[in-house]
XYZ file of N, CA and C in Angstrom:
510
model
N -16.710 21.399 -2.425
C -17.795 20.965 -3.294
C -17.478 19.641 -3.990
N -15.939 19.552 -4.252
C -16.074 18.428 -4.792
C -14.790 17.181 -4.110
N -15.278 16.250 -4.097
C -14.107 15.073 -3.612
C -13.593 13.975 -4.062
N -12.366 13.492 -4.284
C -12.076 12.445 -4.993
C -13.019 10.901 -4.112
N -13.420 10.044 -5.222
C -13.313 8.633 -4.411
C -12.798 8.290 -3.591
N -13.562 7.716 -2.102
C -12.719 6.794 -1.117
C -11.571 5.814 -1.894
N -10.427 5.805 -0.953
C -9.381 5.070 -1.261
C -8.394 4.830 -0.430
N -7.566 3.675 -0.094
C -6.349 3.440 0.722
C -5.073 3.781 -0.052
N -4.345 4.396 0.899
C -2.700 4.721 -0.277
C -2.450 5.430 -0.911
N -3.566 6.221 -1.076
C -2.460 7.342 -2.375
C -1.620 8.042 -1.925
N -0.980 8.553 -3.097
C 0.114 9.047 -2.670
C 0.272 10.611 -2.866
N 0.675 11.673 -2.224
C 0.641 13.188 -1.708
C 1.273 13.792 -2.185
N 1.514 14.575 -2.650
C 3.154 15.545 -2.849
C 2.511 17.238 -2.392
N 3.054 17.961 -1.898
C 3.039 19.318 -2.560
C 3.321 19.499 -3.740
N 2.062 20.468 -4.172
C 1.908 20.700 -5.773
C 2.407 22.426 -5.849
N 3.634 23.128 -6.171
C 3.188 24.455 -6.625
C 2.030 24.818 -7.468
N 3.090 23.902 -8.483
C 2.285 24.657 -9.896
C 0.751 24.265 -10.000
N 0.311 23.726 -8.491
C -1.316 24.051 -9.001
C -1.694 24.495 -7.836
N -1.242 25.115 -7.192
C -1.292 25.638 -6.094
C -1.967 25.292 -4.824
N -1.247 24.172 -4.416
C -1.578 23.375 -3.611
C -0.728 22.017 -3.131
N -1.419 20.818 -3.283
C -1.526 19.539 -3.141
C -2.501 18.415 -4.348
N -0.997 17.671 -4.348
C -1.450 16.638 -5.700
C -2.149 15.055 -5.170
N -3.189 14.582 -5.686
C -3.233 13.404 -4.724
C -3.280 12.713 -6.174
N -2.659 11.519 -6.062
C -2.229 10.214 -6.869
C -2.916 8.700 -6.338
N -3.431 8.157 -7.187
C -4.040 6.925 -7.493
C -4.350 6.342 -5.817
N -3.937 5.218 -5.437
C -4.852 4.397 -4.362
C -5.124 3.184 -4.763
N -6.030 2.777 -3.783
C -6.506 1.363 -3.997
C -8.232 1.380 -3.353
N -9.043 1.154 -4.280
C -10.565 1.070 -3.730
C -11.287 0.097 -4.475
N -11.700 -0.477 -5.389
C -12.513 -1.646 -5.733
C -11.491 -2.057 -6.393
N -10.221 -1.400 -6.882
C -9.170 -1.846 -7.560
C -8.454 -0.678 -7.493
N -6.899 -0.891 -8.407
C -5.925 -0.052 -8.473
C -6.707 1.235 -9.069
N -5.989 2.549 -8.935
C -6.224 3.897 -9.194
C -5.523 4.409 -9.521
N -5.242 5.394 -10.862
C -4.630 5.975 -11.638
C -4.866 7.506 -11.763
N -5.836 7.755 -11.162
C -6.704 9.515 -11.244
C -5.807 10.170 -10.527
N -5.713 11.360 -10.770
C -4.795 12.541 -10.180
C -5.954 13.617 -9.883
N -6.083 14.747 -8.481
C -6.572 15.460 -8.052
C -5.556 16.455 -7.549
N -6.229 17.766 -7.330
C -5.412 18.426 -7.318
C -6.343 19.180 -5.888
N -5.460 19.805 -4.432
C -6.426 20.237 -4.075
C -5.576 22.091 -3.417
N -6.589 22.811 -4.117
C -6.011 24.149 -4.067
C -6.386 25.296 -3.009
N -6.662 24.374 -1.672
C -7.221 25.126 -0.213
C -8.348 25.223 -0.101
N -9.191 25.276 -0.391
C -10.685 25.172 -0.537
C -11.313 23.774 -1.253
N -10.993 23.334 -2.608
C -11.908 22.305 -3.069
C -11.293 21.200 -3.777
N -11.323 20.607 -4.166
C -10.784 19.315 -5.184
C -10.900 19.404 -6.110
N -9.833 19.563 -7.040
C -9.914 19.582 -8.708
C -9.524 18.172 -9.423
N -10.499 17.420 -10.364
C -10.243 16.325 -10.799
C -9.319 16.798 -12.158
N -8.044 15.940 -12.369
C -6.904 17.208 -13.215
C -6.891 15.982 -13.992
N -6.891 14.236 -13.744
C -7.325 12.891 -14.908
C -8.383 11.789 -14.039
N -8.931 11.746 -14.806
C -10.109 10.542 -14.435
C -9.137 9.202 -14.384
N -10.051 8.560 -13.695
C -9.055 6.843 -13.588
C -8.517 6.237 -14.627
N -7.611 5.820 -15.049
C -7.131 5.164 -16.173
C -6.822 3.757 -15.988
N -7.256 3.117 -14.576
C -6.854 1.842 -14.310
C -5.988 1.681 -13.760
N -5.338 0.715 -12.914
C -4.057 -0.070 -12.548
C -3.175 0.084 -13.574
N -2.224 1.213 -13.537
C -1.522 1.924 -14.364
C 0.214 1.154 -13.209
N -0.015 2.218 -12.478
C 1.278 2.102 -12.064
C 1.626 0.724 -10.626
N 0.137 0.115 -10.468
C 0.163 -0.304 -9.417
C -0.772 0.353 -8.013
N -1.039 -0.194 -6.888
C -1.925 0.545 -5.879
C -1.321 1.132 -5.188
N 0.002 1.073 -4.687
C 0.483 2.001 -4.017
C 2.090 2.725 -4.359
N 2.421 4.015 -3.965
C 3.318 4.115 -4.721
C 3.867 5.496 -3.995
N 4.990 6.303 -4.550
C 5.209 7.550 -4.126
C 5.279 8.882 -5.269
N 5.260 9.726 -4.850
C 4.946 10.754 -6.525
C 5.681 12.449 -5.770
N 5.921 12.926 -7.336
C 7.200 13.856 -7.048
C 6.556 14.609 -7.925
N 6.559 16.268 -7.880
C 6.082 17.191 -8.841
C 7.310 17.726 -9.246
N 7.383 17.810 -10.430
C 8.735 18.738 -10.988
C 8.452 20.011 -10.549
N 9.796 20.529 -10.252
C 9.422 22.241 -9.988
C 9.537 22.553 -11.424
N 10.056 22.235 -12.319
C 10.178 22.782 -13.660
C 9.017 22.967 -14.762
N 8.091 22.038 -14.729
C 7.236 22.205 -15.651
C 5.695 21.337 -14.896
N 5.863 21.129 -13.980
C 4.635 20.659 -13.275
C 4.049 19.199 -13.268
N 5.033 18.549 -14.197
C 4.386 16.760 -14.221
C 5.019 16.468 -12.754
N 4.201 15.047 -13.079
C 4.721 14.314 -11.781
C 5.483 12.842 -12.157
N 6.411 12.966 -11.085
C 6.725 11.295 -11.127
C 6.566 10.629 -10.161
N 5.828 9.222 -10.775
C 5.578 7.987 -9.438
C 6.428 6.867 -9.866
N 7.162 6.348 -8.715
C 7.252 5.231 -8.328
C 6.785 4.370 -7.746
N 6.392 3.201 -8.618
C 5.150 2.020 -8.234
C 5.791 0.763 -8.003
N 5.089 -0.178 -7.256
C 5.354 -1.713 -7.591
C 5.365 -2.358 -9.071
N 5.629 -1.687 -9.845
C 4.996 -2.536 -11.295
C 6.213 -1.182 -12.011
N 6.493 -0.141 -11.502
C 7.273 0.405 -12.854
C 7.038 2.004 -12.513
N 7.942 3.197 -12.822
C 7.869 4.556 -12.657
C 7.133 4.926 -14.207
N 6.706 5.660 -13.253
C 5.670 6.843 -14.941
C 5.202 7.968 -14.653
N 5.201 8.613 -15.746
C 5.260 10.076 -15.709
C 4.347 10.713 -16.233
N 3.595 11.803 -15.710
C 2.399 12.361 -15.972
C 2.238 14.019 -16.499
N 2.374 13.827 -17.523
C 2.791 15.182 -18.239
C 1.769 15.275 -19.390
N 1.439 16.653 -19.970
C 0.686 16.611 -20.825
C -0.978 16.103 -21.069
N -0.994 15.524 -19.882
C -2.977 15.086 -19.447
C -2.556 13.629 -19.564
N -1.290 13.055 -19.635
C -1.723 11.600 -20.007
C -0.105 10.952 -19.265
N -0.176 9.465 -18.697
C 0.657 8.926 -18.318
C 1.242 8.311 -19.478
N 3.096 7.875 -18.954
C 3.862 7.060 -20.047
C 4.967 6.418 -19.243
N 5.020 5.789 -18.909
C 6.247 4.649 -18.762
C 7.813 5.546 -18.912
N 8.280 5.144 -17.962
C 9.467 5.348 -17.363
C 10.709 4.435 -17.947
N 10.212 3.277 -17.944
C 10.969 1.941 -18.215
C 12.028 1.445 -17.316
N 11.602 1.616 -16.110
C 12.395 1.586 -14.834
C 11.762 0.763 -13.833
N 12.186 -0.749 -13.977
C 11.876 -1.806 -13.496
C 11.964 -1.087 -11.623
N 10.321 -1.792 -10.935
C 10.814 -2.080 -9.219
C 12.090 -2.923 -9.232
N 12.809 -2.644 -8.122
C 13.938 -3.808 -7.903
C 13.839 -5.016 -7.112
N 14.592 -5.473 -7.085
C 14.342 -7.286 -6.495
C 13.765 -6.879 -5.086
N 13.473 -8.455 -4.691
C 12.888 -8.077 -3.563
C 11.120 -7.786 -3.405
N 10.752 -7.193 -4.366
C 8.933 -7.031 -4.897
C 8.916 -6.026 -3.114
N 7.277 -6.339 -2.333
C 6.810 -5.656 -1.595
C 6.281 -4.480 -1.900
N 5.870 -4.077 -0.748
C 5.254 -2.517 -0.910
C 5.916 -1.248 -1.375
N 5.175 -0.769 -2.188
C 5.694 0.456 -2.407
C 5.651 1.549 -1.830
N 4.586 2.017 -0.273
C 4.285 3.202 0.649
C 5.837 3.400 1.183
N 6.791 2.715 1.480
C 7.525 3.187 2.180
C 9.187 3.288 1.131
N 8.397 4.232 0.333
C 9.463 5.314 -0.988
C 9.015 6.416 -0.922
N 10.140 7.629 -0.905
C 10.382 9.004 -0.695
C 11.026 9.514 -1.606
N 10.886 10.684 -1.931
C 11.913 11.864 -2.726
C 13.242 12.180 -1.977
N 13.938 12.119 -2.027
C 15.291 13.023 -1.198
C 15.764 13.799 -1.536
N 15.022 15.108 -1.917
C 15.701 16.444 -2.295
C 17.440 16.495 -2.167
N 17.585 15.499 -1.182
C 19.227 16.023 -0.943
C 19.557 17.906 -0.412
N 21.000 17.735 0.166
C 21.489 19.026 0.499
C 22.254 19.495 -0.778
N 23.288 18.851 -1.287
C 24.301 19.233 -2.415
C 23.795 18.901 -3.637
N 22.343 18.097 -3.786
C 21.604 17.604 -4.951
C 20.985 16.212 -4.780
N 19.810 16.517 -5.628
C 18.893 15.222 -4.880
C 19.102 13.794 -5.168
N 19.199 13.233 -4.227
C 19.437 11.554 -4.413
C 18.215 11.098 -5.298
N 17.051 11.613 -5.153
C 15.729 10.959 -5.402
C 14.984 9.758 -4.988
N 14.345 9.084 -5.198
C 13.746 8.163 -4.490
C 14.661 7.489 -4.080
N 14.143 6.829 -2.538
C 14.541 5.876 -1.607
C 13.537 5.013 -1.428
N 14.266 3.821 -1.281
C 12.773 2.503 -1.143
C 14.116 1.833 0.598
N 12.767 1.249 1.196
C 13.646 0.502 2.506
C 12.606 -0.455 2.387
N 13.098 -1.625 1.827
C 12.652 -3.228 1.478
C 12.533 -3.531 2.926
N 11.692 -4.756 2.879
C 11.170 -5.715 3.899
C 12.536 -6.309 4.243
N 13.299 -6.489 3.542
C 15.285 -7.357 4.178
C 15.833 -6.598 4.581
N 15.466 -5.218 5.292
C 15.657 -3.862 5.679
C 17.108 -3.516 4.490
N 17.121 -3.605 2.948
C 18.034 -3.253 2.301
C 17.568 -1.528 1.835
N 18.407 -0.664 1.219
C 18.099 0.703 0.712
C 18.619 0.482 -0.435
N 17.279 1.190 -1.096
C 17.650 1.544 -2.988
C 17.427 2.691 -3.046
N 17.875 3.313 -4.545
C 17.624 4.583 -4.719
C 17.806 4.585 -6.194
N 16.815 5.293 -6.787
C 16.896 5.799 -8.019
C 16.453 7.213 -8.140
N 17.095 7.822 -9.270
C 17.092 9.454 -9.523
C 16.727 9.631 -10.653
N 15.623 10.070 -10.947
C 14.528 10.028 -12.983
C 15.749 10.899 -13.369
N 16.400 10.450 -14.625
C 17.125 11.312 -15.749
C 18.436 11.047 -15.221
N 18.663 10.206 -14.041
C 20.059 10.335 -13.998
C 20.558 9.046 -14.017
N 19.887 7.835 -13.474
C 19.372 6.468 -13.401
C 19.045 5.713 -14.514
N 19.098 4.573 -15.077
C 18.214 3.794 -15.586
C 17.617 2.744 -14.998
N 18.540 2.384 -13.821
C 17.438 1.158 -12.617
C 17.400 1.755 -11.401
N 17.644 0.989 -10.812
C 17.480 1.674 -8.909
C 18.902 0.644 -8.782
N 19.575 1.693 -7.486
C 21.129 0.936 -7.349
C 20.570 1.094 -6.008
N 21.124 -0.281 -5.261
C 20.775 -1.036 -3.961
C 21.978 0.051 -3.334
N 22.138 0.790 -2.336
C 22.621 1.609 -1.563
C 23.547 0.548 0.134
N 24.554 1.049 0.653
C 24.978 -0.011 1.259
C 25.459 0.924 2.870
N 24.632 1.791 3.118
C 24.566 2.824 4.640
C 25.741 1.974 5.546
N 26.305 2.455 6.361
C 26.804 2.430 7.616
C 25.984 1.800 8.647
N 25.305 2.428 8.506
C 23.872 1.836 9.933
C 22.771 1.961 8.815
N 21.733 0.712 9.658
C 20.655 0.432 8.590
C 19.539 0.214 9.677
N 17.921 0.308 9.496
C 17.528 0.385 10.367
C 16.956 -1.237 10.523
N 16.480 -1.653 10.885
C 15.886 -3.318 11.218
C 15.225 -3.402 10.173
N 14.622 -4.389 9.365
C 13.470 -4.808 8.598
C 12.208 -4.684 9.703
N 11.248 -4.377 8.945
C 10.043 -3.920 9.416
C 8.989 -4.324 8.850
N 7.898 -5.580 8.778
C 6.967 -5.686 7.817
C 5.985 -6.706 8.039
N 4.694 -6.317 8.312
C 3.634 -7.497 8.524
C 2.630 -6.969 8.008
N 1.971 -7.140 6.951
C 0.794 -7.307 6.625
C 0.657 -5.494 6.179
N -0.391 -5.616 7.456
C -1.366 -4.022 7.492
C -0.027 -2.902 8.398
N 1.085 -3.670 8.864
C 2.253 -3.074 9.912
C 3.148 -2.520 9.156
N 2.941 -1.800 8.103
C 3.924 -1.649 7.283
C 4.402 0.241 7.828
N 6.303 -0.294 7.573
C 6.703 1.256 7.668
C 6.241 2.406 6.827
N 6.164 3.505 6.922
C 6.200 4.767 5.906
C 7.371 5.593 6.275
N 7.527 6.606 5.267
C 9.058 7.450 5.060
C 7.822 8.469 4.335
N 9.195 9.540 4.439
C 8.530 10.858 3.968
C 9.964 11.427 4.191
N 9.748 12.816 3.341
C 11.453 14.268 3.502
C 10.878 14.908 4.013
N 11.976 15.170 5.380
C 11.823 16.052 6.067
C 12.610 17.211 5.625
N 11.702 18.515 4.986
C 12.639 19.612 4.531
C 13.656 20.743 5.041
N 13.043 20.113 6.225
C 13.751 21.266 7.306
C 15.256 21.254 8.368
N 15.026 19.454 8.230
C 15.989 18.590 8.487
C 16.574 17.979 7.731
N 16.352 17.834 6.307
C 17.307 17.683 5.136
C 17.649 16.103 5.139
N 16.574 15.075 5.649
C 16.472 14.088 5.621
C 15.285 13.353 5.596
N 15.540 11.936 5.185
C 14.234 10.975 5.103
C 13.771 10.061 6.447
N 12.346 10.570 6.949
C 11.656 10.070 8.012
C 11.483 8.558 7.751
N 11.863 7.514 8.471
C 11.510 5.883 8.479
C 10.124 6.183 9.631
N 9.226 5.157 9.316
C 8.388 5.714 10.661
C 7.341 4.366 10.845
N 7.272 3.686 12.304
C 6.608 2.466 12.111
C 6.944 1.295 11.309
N 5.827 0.327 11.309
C 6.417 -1.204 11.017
C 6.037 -1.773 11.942
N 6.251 -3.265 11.360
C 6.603 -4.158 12.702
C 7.699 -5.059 12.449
């Protein structure tokens, strides 16, 4: 019955605690800040747009603990707790670009948390509460830089395989 606004980019998580799937901001006549919630059957609007908050594209994490979410944006992480967003104070890192291709990393022994794979094919990672910036990561093997325009890579956790999907590019 009901559906969020057309939009490019938002960003997905599995939601328990609303039993379902969380959808996060986008990009459609401008940046998007609204959160939906969708619980197998219909779309629940859970905040109306608040504007180019975090940026248009980004990645977002539900706490298992108390149900907010965290996004990481081009412009800055923020956190959505209580009906209302607030600043993280956790600068993007050098380098700028897109933000679609950042993931959660649950980790096996404990979670790394977000991963970003920059256009200079470099890896960052920051972890909310354990972090205060993102520390540039320095792998063994790295995969190529990947990046044109509309050709851009995406990543996602794979839970079953206990790792982060790189996927596409150019």
């Amino acid at each position: 019955a009901h559906t969020p606004p057309s939009r490019f980019e938002p960003a997905m998580a599995n939601d328990p605690s609303r039993g379902g799937a969380v959808l996060v901001g986008g990009t459609g006549s401008g940046d998007r800040s609204d959160v939906w919630a969708w619980n197998g059957s219909d779309w629940i609007e859970v905040l109306p747009d608040q504007g180019p908050i975090f940026g248009s594209a980004h990645s977002v994490i539900v706490s298992p603990k108390d149900g907010s979410l965290v996004v990481a944006g081009n412009v800055g992480a923020y956190q959505f707790k209580d009906g209302a967003w607030s600043a993280l104070g956790v600068a993007w890192p050098a380098g700028g670009g897109y933000v679609g291709n950042v993931a959660f990393d649950e980790g096996g022994a404990g979670p790394l948390g977000f991963v970003r794979f920059s256009p200079a094919a470099e890896t960052w990672a920051w972890l909310p509460g354990r972090d205060t910036a993102w520390r540039q990561l320095s792998p063994q093997c790295s995969p190529p830089g990947r990046w044109e325009n509309a050709f851009r890579p995406a990543m996602g956790y794979d839970e079953r395989r206990n790792l982060i999907v790189l996927f596409g590019g150019r």
